[in-house]
Amino acid sequence: MCSLKLLHTDEGMLSFKSVSHYYGLHTPLEAAALVGVDFELPRDSVLLVSGHVGSGKTTLALLAGKLLKPTMGEVRISDHMRPAVVFQVPEQQFFCETVTDEVLYGPRNFGIPDPEKAYDQAMKSVGLSPQVFADRSPFKLSGGEKRRIALACSLALSPDILILDEPETSLDDFGLYLLRILLEDLKGGMSLVLATHWPEFYLDFATHLLLLNEGKQAFFGTLEELLRGDHESIYNVLPKSKIMESAKRLFLSRGRLPRKIEELIVDEESDIKC
Ligand SMILES: Nc1ncnc2c1ncn2[C@@H]1O[C@H](COP(=O)(O)OP(=O)(O)OP(=O)(O)O)[C@@H](O)[C@H]1O
Ligand SMILES: [Mg+2]
């Protein structure tokens, strides 16, 4: 049986203490999704969580957002810090008939002052008109619009930790551009946890990386530690390791992380030409 082990702490803003999570525990379908994950994330961090399909990214996101209880270990969040999770599949978090009700559900139920203002701001932040979308069904939007509404639902809660599960999926170039601008804007005011198959998209503004390999923690540390250190085996676990290797070379030659994704791509291309 799962035991609730969510404690509050002032150590790190978010910490996992020997956390394991099993689905279908003690049934024939038992699956170990996370095993012995242990890290401490300081305040105002941007954590990338990466690893191959089925490595446990979504499970970790749900645990960090208090939406799942760990089977073993403890997930701790600093006092008064509010997490919010943007799901990998937006439909899984929708349950209201209109966009307004969906986005306002959190603010109305968590005592956010002036929910209507929170709705307006959240919709504008994700580049959607608060009026045009107000009475539409969240289930009948395009894939990209659904993702943006899902993000608006979380933003309307004014979270301290925003956890996004593969937010770049199904976005067109404009959507990706908006996402980047928005995340860079949010970065100063809250911590971000980004589960992703595309870590290099966020590399230039992330602070920490957690790599998962079949549910186990293959690496946790700052990007500097990853790029400066001797962690060659880790690149086998990274979904797009070639670009991460390119980031490492760029970092070692210039002594800084790439500031724009274009720098990585240029470096990658020049490496290929050599
Ligand atoms: N609801 C569930 N019931 C049973 N097993 C599950 C459930 N959700 C996930 N799993 C299993 O737990 C493991 C981790 O799944 P999880 O969804 O966390 O991985 P992921 O890294 O997010 O994968 P993806 O890259 O496909 O999103 C997988 O082996 C998966 O099959
Ligand atoms: Mg997932």
Coordinates of C-alpha atoms and ligand atoms in Angstrom, one line a residue:
M1 CA 0.0 0.0 0.0
C2 CA 1.2 3.5 -0.8
S3 CA 1.9 5.8 2.1
L4 CA 1.6 9.6 1.8
K5 CA 5.1 11.0 2.3
L6 CA 4.8 14.6 1.3
L7 CA 6.6 16.8 3.7
H8 CA 7.4 20.5 3.7
T9 CA 11.0 21.6 4.0
D10 CA 13.2 24.7 3.8
E11 CA 16.3 22.7 2.6
G12 CA 15.9 22.8 -1.1
M13 CA 12.8 24.0 -2.8
L14 CA 12.0 20.6 -4.2
S15 CA 13.7 17.4 -3.0
F16 CA 13.3 13.7 -3.7
K17 CA 14.6 11.5 -0.9
S18 CA 15.1 7.9 -2.1
V19 CA 11.9 8.0 -4.1
S20 CA 10.6 4.9 -5.8
H21 CA 7.3 4.5 -7.5
Y22 CA 5.6 1.3 -8.7
Y23 CA 2.4 1.1 -10.7
G24 CA 0.1 -1.8 -9.9
L25 CA 2.1 -2.7 -6.8
H26 CA 1.7 -6.4 -5.7
T27 CA -0.3 -7.2 -8.9
P28 CA 0.8 -9.2 -11.9
L29 CA 1.0 -5.8 -13.7
E30 CA 3.5 -4.3 -11.3
A31 CA 5.9 -1.8 -13.0
A32 CA 8.8 0.0 -11.4
A33 CA 8.5 3.5 -12.9
L34 CA 11.1 5.2 -10.6
V35 CA 13.7 3.6 -8.4
G36 CA 15.7 5.4 -5.7
V37 CA 15.6 8.9 -7.1
D38 CA 17.3 11.3 -4.9
F39 CA 18.1 15.0 -5.5
E40 CA 17.6 18.5 -4.1
L41 CA 16.7 21.4 -6.3
P42 CA 17.5 24.9 -5.1
R43 CA 15.1 27.8 -5.4
D44 CA 14.8 29.6 -8.7
S45 CA 16.1 26.7 -10.7
V46 CA 15.2 25.4 -14.2
L47 CA 15.5 21.6 -14.1
L48 CA 15.4 19.5 -17.2
V49 CA 14.3 16.0 -16.8
S50 CA 15.3 13.8 -19.7
G51 CA 15.7 10.2 -20.7
H52 CA 14.3 7.8 -23.2
V53 CA 10.6 6.8 -23.6
G54 CA 9.4 5.0 -20.5
S55 CA 12.3 6.2 -18.3
G56 CA 10.0 7.7 -15.7
K57 CA 9.8 11.4 -16.6
T58 CA 6.0 11.7 -16.4
T59 CA 5.9 9.8 -13.1
L60 CA 8.5 12.1 -11.7
A61 CA 6.5 15.2 -12.9
L62 CA 3.4 13.9 -11.2
L63 CA 5.2 13.1 -8.0
A64 CA 6.8 16.6 -7.9
G65 CA 3.4 18.2 -8.5
K66 CA 1.9 16.2 -5.6
L67 CA -0.5 14.4 -7.9
L68 CA 1.0 11.0 -7.1
K69 CA 2.1 9.6 -3.8
P70 CA 5.5 7.8 -3.9
T71 CA 5.5 4.1 -3.1
M72 CA 8.7 4.6 -1.1
G73 CA 10.7 7.6 0.0
E74 CA 9.7 11.2 0.4
V75 CA 8.9 14.1 -1.9
R76 CA 9.5 17.4 -0.1
I77 CA 8.4 20.9 -1.1
S78 CA 9.4 24.1 0.8
D79 CA 6.8 25.6 3.0
H80 CA 4.1 27.7 1.2
M81 CA 5.4 26.7 -2.2
R82 CA 2.6 25.8 -4.7
P83 CA 3.4 23.4 -7.5
A84 CA 1.4 23.2 -10.7
V85 CA 1.7 20.5 -13.4
V86 CA 1.0 20.9 -17.1
F87 CA 0.2 17.4 -18.3
Q88 CA 1.9 15.6 -21.3
V89 CA -1.6 14.9 -22.7
P90 CA -3.7 18.0 -22.1
E91 CA -7.1 16.1 -22.4
Q92 CA -6.1 14.1 -19.3
Q93 CA -6.3 17.3 -17.2
F94 CA -9.4 18.8 -18.7
F95 CA -12.8 18.2 -17.2
C96 CA -14.9 21.4 -17.6
E97 CA -17.3 22.3 -20.4
T98 CA -15.7 25.7 -21.2
V99 CA -12.3 27.2 -21.3
T100 CA -13.2 29.8 -18.8
D101 CA -14.3 27.2 -16.2
E102 CA -11.3 25.1 -16.9
V103 CA -8.8 27.9 -16.5
L104 CA -10.6 29.3 -13.5
Y105 CA -11.1 26.0 -11.7
G106 CA -7.7 26.3 -9.9
P107 CA -8.0 30.0 -8.9
R108 CA -11.6 29.6 -7.7
N109 CA -10.7 26.6 -5.5
F110 CA -7.3 27.6 -4.2
G111 CA -8.4 31.1 -3.1
I112 CA -6.5 33.1 -5.7
P113 CA -7.5 36.7 -5.4
D114 CA -9.4 38.1 -8.4
P115 CA -9.8 34.9 -10.5
E116 CA -11.1 36.8 -13.5
K117 CA -7.9 38.9 -13.7
A118 CA -5.9 35.7 -13.3
Y119 CA -7.9 34.2 -16.3
D120 CA -7.2 37.2 -18.5
Q121 CA -3.5 37.3 -17.7
A122 CA -3.0 33.5 -18.1
M123 CA -4.8 33.5 -21.5
K124 CA -2.8 36.5 -22.7
S125 CA 0.5 34.8 -21.5
V126 CA -0.2 31.8 -23.7
G127 CA -1.1 34.0 -26.7
L128 CA -4.9 33.2 -26.8
S129 CA -7.7 35.8 -26.6
P130 CA -9.6 35.6 -23.3
Q131 CA -12.8 36.6 -25.0
V132 CA -12.7 34.4 -28.2
F133 CA -11.9 31.2 -26.3
A134 CA -14.0 31.8 -23.2
D135 CA -17.1 29.7 -24.1
R136 CA -15.4 27.1 -26.2
S137 CA -15.0 23.5 -25.1
P138 CA -11.4 22.7 -24.1
F139 CA -11.8 19.3 -25.7
K140 CA -12.7 20.7 -29.1
L141 CA -9.5 22.8 -29.7
S142 CA -6.6 22.0 -31.9
G143 CA -3.6 20.1 -30.3
G144 CA -1.6 23.3 -30.0
E145 CA -4.5 25.3 -28.5
K146 CA -5.1 22.5 -26.0
R147 CA -1.5 22.6 -24.8
R148 CA -1.7 26.4 -24.4
I149 CA -5.0 26.1 -22.4
A150 CA -3.4 23.5 -20.2
L151 CA -0.5 25.8 -19.6
A152 CA -2.9 28.7 -18.9
C153 CA -4.7 26.6 -16.2
S154 CA -1.4 26.2 -14.4
L155 CA -0.3 29.8 -14.8
A156 CA -3.7 31.1 -13.4
L157 CA -2.7 29.4 -10.1
S158 CA 0.5 31.6 -9.8
P159 CA 2.6 28.6 -8.9
D160 CA 6.0 28.7 -7.3
I161 CA 7.1 25.5 -9.1
L162 CA 5.8 25.0 -12.6
I163 CA 6.2 21.5 -13.9
L164 CA 5.7 21.0 -17.6
D165 CA 5.6 17.5 -19.2
E166 CA 7.0 17.7 -22.7
P167 CA 5.5 21.2 -23.3
E168 CA 7.1 21.5 -26.8
T169 CA 5.1 18.6 -28.2
S170 CA 2.5 19.5 -31.0
L171 CA 3.6 23.1 -31.1
D172 CA 4.3 24.7 -34.5
D173 CA 7.2 27.1 -34.9
F174 CA 5.2 30.1 -33.6
G175 CA 4.0 28.0 -30.6
L176 CA 7.6 27.0 -29.9
Y177 CA 8.7 30.6 -30.1
L178 CA 5.9 31.7 -27.7
L179 CA 6.8 28.9 -25.3
R180 CA 10.4 30.0 -25.2
I181 CA 9.6 33.6 -24.6
L182 CA 7.1 32.7 -21.9
L183 CA 9.4 30.3 -20.1
E184 CA 12.2 32.8 -20.1
D185 CA 9.8 35.4 -18.7
L186 CA 8.6 33.0 -16.0
K187 CA 12.1 31.9 -15.1
G188 CA 12.8 34.7 -12.7
G189 CA 9.6 34.4 -10.7
M190 CA 9.3 30.6 -10.2
S191 CA 11.2 27.4 -10.5
L192 CA 10.6 25.3 -13.6
V193 CA 10.7 21.6 -14.0
L194 CA 10.7 20.5 -17.7
A195 CA 10.3 16.9 -18.7
T196 CA 11.5 16.7 -22.2
H197 CA 12.9 14.6 -25.1
W198 CA 14.5 17.7 -26.4
P199 CA 16.8 19.1 -23.6
E200 CA 18.9 21.2 -26.0
F201 CA 15.8 23.3 -26.7
Y202 CA 16.0 24.6 -23.2
L203 CA 19.8 24.2 -22.6
D204 CA 20.7 27.8 -22.7
F205 CA 18.5 28.8 -19.8
A206 CA 18.3 25.6 -17.8
T207 CA 20.3 25.4 -14.5
H208 CA 20.1 21.6 -13.7
L209 CA 19.6 18.3 -15.4
L210 CA 18.2 15.1 -14.2
L211 CA 18.7 12.1 -16.4
L212 CA 16.6 9.0 -16.0
N213 CA 17.5 5.6 -17.4
E214 CA 14.8 2.9 -17.0
G215 CA 13.5 4.6 -13.8
K216 CA 16.9 5.1 -12.3
Q217 CA 18.8 8.4 -11.8
A218 CA 21.7 8.4 -14.3
F219 CA 22.7 12.0 -13.5
F220 CA 21.7 14.9 -11.4
G221 CA 23.6 18.1 -11.3
T222 CA 24.1 21.5 -12.8
L223 CA 24.6 21.9 -16.5
E224 CA 28.1 23.1 -15.8
E225 CA 28.8 19.9 -13.9
L226 CA 27.5 17.8 -16.7
L227 CA 29.3 19.7 -19.5
R228 CA 32.6 20.1 -17.6
G229 CA 32.6 16.7 -16.0
D230 CA 33.6 13.3 -17.2
H231 CA 30.2 11.9 -17.8
E232 CA 30.7 10.3 -21.2
S233 CA 28.3 7.4 -20.4
I234 CA 25.5 9.8 -19.8
Y235 CA 25.4 10.8 -23.4
N236 CA 24.1 7.3 -24.2
V237 CA 21.1 8.1 -22.1
L238 CA 20.4 11.5 -23.6
P239 CA 17.7 11.3 -26.3
K240 CA 19.6 13.6 -28.7
S241 CA 23.1 13.1 -27.4
K242 CA 24.8 14.4 -30.5
I243 CA 23.7 18.0 -29.8
M244 CA 24.5 17.6 -26.1
E245 CA 28.0 16.5 -27.1
S246 CA 28.1 19.6 -29.3
A247 CA 27.0 21.7 -26.3
K248 CA 29.8 20.2 -24.3
R249 CA 32.4 21.1 -26.8
L250 CA 31.0 24.6 -27.1
F251 CA 31.0 24.9 -23.3
L252 CA 34.6 23.7 -22.9
S253 CA 35.9 25.9 -25.7
R254 CA 34.2 29.1 -24.7
G255 CA 33.7 28.5 -20.9
R256 CA 30.0 29.3 -21.0
L257 CA 26.7 27.6 -21.8
P258 CA 25.3 28.4 -25.2
R259 CA 23.0 31.5 -25.0
K260 CA 20.9 30.6 -28.0
I261 CA 19.8 27.3 -29.5
E262 CA 21.2 28.6 -32.9
E263 CA 24.8 28.5 -31.4
L264 CA 24.4 24.8 -30.8
I265 CA 23.1 24.1 -34.2
V266 CA 25.9 26.1 -35.9
D267 CA 28.4 24.2 -33.8
E268 CA 26.8 20.9 -34.6
E269 CA 26.9 21.7 -38.4
S270 CA 30.5 22.9 -38.3
D271 CA 31.5 19.7 -36.4
I272 CA 29.8 17.6 -39.1
K273 CA 31.7 19.4 -41.8
C274 CA 35.1 18.8 -40.2
Ligands
LIG1 N1 -0.6 4.3 -15.2 C1 0.3 3.4 -15.4 N2 0.1 2.0 -15.1 C2 1.1 1.1 -15.2 N3 2.4 1.4 -15.7 C3 2.6 2.7 -16.0 C4 1.6 3.7 -15.9 N4 2.2 4.9 -16.2 C5 3.5 4.6 -16.6 N5 3.7 3.3 -16.4 C6 5.0 2.6 -16.7 O1 6.0 3.3 -15.9 C7 7.2 3.5 -16.6 C8 7.5 5.0 -16.7 O2 6.5 5.7 -17.4 P1 6.5 7.2 -17.6 O3 5.2 7.6 -18.3 O4 6.8 7.9 -16.3 O5 7.7 7.4 -18.6 P2 8.1 8.7 -19.5 O6 9.6 8.8 -19.4 O7 7.3 9.8 -19.2 O8 7.8 8.1 -21.0 P3 7.5 9.0 -22.3 O9 8.8 9.5 -22.8 O10 6.9 8.0 -23.2 O11 6.5 10.1 -21.9 C9 7.0 2.9 -18.0 O12 7.5 1.6 -18.0 C10 5.5 2.8 -18.1 O13 5.1 1.7 -18.9
MG2 MG 6.0 11.0 -20.3

